[in-house]
Short mmCIF file of C-alpha atoms and ligand atoms in Angstrom, two decimals:
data_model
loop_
_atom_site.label_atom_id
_atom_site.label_comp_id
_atom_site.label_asym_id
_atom_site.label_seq_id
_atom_site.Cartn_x
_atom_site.Cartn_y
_atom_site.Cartn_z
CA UNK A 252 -10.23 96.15 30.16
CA UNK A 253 -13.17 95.37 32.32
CA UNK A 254 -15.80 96.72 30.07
CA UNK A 255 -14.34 94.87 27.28
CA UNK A 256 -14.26 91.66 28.54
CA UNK A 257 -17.85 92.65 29.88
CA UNK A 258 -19.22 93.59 26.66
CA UNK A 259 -17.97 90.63 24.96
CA UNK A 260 -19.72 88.52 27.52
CA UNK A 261 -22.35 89.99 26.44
CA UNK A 262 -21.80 89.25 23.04
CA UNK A 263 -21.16 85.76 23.44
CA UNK A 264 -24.51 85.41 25.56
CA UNK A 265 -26.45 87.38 22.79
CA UNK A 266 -25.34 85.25 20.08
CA UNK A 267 -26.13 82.18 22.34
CA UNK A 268 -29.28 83.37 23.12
CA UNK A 269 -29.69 83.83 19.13
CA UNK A 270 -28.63 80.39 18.40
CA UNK A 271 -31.08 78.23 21.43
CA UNK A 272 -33.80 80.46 19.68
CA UNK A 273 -33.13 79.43 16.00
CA UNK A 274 -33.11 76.09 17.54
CA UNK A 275 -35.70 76.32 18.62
CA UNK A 276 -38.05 77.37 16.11
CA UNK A 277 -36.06 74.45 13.86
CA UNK A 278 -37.34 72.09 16.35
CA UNK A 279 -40.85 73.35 16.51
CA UNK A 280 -40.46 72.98 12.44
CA UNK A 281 -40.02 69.42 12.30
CA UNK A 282 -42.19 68.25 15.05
CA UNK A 283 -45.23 69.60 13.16
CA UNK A 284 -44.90 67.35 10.49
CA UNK A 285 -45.22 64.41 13.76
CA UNK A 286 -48.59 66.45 14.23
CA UNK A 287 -47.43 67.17 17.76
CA UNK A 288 -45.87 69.73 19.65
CA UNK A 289 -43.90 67.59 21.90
CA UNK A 290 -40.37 66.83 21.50
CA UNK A 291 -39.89 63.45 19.10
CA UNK A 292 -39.28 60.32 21.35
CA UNK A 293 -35.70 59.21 19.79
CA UNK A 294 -36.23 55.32 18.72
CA UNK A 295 -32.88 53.80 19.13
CA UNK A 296 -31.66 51.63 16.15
CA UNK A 297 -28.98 48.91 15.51
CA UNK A 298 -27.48 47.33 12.02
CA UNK A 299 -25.19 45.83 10.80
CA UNK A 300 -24.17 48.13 8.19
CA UNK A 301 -21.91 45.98 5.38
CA UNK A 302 -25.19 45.45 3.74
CA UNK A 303 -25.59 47.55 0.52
CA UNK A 304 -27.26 48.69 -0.54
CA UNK A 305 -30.08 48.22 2.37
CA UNK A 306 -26.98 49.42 5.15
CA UNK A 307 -23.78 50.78 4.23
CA UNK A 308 -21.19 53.55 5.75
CA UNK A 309 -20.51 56.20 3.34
CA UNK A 310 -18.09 59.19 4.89
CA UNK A 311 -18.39 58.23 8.68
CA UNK A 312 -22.45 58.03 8.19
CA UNK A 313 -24.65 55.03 7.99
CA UNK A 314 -26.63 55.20 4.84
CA UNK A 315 -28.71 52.76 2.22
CA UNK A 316 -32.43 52.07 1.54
CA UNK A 317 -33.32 50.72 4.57
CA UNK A 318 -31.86 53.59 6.63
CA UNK A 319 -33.49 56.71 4.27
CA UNK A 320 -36.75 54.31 4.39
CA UNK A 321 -36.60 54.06 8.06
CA UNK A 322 -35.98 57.23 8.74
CA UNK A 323 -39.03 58.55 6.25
CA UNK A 324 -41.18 55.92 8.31
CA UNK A 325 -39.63 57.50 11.29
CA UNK A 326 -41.19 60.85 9.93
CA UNK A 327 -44.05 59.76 9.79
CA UNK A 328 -45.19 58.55 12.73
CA UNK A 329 -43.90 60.73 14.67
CA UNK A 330 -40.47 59.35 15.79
CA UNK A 331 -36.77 60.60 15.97
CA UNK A 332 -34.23 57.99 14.32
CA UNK A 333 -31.04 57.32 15.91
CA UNK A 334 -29.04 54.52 13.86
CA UNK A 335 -25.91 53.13 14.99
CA UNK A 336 -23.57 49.96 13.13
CA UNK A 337 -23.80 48.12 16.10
CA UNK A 338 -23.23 44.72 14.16
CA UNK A 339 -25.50 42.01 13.57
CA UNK A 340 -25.18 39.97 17.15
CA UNK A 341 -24.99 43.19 19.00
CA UNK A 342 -28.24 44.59 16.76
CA UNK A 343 -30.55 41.15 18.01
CA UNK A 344 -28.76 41.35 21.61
CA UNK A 345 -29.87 44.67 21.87
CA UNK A 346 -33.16 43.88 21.20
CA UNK A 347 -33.29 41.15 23.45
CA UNK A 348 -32.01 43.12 26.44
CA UNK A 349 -34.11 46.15 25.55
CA UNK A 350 -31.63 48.46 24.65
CA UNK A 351 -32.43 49.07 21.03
CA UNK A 352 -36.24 49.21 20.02
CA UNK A 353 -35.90 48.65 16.49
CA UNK A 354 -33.58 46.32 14.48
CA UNK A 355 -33.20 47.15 10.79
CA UNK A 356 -30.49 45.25 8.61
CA UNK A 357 -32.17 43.47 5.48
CA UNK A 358 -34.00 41.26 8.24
CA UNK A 359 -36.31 38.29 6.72
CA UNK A 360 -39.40 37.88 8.59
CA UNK A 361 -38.97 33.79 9.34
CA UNK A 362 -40.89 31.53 11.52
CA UNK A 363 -37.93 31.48 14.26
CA UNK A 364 -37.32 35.09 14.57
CA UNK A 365 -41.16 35.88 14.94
CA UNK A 366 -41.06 33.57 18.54
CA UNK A 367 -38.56 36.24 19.68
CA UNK A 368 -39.42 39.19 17.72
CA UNK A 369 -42.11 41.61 16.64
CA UNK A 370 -41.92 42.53 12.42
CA UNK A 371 -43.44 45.15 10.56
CA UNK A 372 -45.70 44.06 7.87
CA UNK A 373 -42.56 43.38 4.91
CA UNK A 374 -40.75 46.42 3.27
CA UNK A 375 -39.08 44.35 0.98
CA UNK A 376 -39.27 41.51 -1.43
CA UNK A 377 -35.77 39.88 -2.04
CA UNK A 378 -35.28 37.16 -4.67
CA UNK A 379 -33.36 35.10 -2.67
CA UNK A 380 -29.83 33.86 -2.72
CA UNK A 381 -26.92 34.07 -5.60
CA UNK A 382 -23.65 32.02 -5.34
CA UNK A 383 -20.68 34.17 -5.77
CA UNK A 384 -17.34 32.57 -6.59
CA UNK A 385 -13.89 33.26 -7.87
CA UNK A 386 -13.65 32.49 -11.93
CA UNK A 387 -10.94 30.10 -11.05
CA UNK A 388 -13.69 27.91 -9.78
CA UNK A 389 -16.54 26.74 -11.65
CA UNK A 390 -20.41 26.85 -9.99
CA UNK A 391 -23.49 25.48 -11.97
CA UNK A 392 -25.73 25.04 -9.37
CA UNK A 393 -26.19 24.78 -5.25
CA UNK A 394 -25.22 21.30 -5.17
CA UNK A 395 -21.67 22.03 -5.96
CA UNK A 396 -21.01 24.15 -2.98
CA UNK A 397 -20.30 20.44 -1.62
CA UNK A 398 -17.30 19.98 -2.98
CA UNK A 399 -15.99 23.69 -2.04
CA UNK A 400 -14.72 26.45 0.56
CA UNK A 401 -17.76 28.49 1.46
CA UNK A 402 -17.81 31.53 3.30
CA UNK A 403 -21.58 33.02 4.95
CA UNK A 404 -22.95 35.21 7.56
CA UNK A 405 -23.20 33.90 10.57
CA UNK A 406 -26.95 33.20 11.65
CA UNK A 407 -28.35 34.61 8.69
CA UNK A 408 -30.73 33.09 6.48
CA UNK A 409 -27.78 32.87 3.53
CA UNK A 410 -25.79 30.67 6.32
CA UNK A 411 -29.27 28.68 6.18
CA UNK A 412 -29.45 28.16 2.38
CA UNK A 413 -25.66 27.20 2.62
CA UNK A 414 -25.95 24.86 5.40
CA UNK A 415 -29.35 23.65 4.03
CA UNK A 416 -27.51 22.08 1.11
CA UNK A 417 -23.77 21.14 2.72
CA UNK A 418 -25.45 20.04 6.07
CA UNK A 419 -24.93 22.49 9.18
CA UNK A 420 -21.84 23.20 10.61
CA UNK A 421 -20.21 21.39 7.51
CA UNK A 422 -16.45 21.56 7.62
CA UNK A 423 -16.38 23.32 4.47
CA UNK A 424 -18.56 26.08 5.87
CA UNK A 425 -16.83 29.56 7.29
CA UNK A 426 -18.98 31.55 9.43
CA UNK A 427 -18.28 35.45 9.46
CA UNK A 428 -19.54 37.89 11.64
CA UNK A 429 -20.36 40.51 9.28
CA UNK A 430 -21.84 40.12 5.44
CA UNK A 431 -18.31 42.63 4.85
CA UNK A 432 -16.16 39.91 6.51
CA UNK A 433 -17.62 37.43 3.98
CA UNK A 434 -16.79 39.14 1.38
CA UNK A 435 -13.78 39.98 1.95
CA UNK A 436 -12.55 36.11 2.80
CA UNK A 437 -14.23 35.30 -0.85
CA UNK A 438 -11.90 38.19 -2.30
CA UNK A 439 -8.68 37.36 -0.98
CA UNK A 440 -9.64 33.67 -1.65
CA UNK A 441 -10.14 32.33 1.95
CA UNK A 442 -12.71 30.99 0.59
CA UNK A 443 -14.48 29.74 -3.07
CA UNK A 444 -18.10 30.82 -2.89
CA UNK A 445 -20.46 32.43 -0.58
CA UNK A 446 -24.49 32.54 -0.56
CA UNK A 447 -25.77 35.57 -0.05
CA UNK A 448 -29.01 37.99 -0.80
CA UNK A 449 -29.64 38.21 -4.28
CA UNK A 450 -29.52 41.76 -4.43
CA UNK A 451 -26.47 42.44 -2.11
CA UNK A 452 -24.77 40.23 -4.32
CA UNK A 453 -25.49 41.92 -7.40
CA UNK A 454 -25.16 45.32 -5.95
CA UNK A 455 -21.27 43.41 -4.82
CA UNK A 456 -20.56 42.44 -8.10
CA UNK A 457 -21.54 45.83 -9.88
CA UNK A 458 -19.32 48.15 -7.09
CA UNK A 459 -16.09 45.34 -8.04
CA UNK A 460 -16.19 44.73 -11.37
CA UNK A 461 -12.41 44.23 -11.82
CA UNK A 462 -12.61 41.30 -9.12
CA UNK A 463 -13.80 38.53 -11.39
CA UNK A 464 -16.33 37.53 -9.06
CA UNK A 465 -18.72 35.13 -11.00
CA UNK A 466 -22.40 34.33 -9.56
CA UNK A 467 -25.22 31.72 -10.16
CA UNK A 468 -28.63 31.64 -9.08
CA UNK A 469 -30.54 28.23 -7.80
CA UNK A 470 -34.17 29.32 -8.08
CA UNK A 471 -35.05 25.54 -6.99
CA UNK A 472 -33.47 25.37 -3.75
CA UNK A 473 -33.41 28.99 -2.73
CA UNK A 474 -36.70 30.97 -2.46
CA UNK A 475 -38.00 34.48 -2.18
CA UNK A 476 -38.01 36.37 1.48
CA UNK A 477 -39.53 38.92 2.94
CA UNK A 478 -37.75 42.04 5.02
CA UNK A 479 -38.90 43.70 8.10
CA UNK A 480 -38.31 45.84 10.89
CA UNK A 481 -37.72 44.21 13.93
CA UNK A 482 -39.07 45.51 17.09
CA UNK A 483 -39.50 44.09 21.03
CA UNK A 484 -41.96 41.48 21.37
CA UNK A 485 -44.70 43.76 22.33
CA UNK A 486 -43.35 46.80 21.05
CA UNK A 487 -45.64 49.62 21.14
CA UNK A 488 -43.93 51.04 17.72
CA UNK A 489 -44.91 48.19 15.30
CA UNK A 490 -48.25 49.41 14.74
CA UNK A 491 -46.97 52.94 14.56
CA UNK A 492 -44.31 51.84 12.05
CA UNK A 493 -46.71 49.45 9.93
CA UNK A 494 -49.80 52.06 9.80
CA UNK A 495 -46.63 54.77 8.59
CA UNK A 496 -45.69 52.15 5.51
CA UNK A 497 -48.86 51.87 4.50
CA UNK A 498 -49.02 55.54 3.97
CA UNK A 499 -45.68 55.65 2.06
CA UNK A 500 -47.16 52.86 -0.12
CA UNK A 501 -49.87 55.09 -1.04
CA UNK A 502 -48.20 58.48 -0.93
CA UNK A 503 -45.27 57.73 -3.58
CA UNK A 504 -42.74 58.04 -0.65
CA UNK A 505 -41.92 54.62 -0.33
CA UNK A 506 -41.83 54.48 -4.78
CA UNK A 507 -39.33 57.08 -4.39
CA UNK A 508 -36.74 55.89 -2.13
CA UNK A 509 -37.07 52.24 -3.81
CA UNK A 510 -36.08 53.85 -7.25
CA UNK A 511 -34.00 55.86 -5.90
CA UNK A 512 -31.80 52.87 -4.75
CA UNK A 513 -33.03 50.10 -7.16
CA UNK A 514 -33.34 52.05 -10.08
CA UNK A 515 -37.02 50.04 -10.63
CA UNK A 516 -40.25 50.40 -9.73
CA UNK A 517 -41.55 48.20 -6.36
CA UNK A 518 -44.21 45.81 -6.85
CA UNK A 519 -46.28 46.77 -4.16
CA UNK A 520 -49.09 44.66 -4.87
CA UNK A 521 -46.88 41.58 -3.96
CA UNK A 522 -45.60 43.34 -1.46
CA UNK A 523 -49.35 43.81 0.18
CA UNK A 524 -49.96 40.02 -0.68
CA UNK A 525 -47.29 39.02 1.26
CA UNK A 526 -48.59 39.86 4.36
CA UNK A 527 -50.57 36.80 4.61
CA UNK A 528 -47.68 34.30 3.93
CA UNK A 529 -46.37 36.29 7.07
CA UNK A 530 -49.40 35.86 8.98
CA UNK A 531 -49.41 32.18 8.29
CA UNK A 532 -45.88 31.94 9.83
CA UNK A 533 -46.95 33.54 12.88
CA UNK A 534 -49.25 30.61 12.88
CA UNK A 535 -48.92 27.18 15.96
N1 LIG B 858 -31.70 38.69 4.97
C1 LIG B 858 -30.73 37.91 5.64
C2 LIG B 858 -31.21 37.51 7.01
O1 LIG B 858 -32.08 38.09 7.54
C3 LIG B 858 -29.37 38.60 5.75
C4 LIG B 858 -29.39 39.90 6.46
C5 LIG B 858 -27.99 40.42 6.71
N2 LIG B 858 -28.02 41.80 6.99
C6 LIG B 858 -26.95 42.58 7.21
N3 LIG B 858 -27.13 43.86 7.37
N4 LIG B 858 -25.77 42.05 7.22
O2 LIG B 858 -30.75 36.59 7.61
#
């Protein structure tokens, strides 16, 4: 009985010894591609991840462009990626208190967040806003949101380009804590409209095509914006991150992962150009 229970001990320590050693070597693996032998510092991430196709959960795990682009970038330089759907507030809160070190959620580099946060140099060119409404309703341009229910995300730059025509804090304006929430007020018909990213809304309207959700674009009043990652002020990482994009411009990573989720090639000439209109936001 003894030597049984001995020799399974054994066993059991064997195998473990086994596994720490396969884990080992696994380890050493992936920290070569770093170009160091030292463990990878783990970066600590937040999102808000109703946000496809940039942030999404699919089975239990947060997934979408931004996420596989981060984590590539993550590769890169050097750095482990831990990403958690910690929800929009939570996500800048977290940056704020220095709890998270990088914020990544479809963030627009504006004049505003730069006072209080670091960016990358942008990862991503969106086209601006569409207006999604119900068909029972009828939308031809921004203006009309004035006479109708609208549903946005609270302190995000959609919420802006709502509020921008309707006046802020309008009674006809609903604020939701998550882009999800939004949505799902405009589906069950809390609402008539809501202003969103251009290319979460289309990505909306082609996962829910039985829903009859209409949209209309207002090129006029609603311009272009630039993504990025949003780090500390004074995070060591930005220049880390930003010299790692750089190389996935050039390497066909970055091409890859785009198409992969946009099913297009990235214009990463305008991309590049963009990064003086940041600069000039950073400026007085
Ligand atoms: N681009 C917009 C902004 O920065 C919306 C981002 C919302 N992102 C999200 N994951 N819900 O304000």
């Amino acid at each position: 009985m003894k030597i049984s229970f001995k020799k399974s001990l054994f066993a059991v320590v064997a195998s473990s010894a086994l596994l720490l050693a396969a884990c080992g070597s696994a380890q050493n693996d992936s920290n070569k591609s770093g170009g160091n032998e030292k463990e990878k510092k783990v970066l600590h991430v937040g999102t808000e991840a109703t946000f496809p196709p940039f942030e999404f959960v699919d089975k239990g795990e947060v997934t979408g462009f931004d996420v596989e682009l981060l984590k590539a970038l993550g590769e890169e330089a050097g750095y482990e990626i831990d990403i958690k759907n910690t929800g929009w507030d939570s996500m800048l809160a977290g940056l704020d208190s220095k709890d998270l070190d990088i914020g990544m959620s479809g963030i627009t580099i504006k004049k505003d967040r730069l006072k209080s946060y670091d960016f990358s140099n942008p990862y991503y060119e969106s086209e601006g806003f569409l207006i999604l409404f119900k068909d029972n309703v009828e939308v031809k341009n921004a203006e009309d949101l004035k006479n109708l229910k609208i549903g946005v995300q609270n302190g995000t730059t959609g919420a802006e380009a709502a509020e921008s025509v309707v006046g802020s804090n309008a009674k006809n304006i609903s604020k939701y804590e998550s882009s999800g929430l939004m949505f799902q007020a405009l589906l069950s018909g809390s609402v008539d409209a809501a202003v969103t990213d251009k290319p979460v809304a289309e990505e909306y309207i082609k996962q829910n095509p039985d829903s009859n959700i209409q949209s209309v674009e207002d090129k006029e009043r609603f311009k272009p914006e630039y993504y990025g990652i949003a780090f500390q002020k004074g995070s060591p990482y930005k220049e880390d991150f930003d010299k790692a994009l750089d190389k996935l411009f050039e390497n066909g990573k970055y091409a890859e992962i785009y198409k992969k989720w946009f099913e297009e090639e990235p214009n990463l000439d305008s991309l590049k150009d963009a990064k003086s209109y940041i600069d000039s936001l950073k400026e007085d």
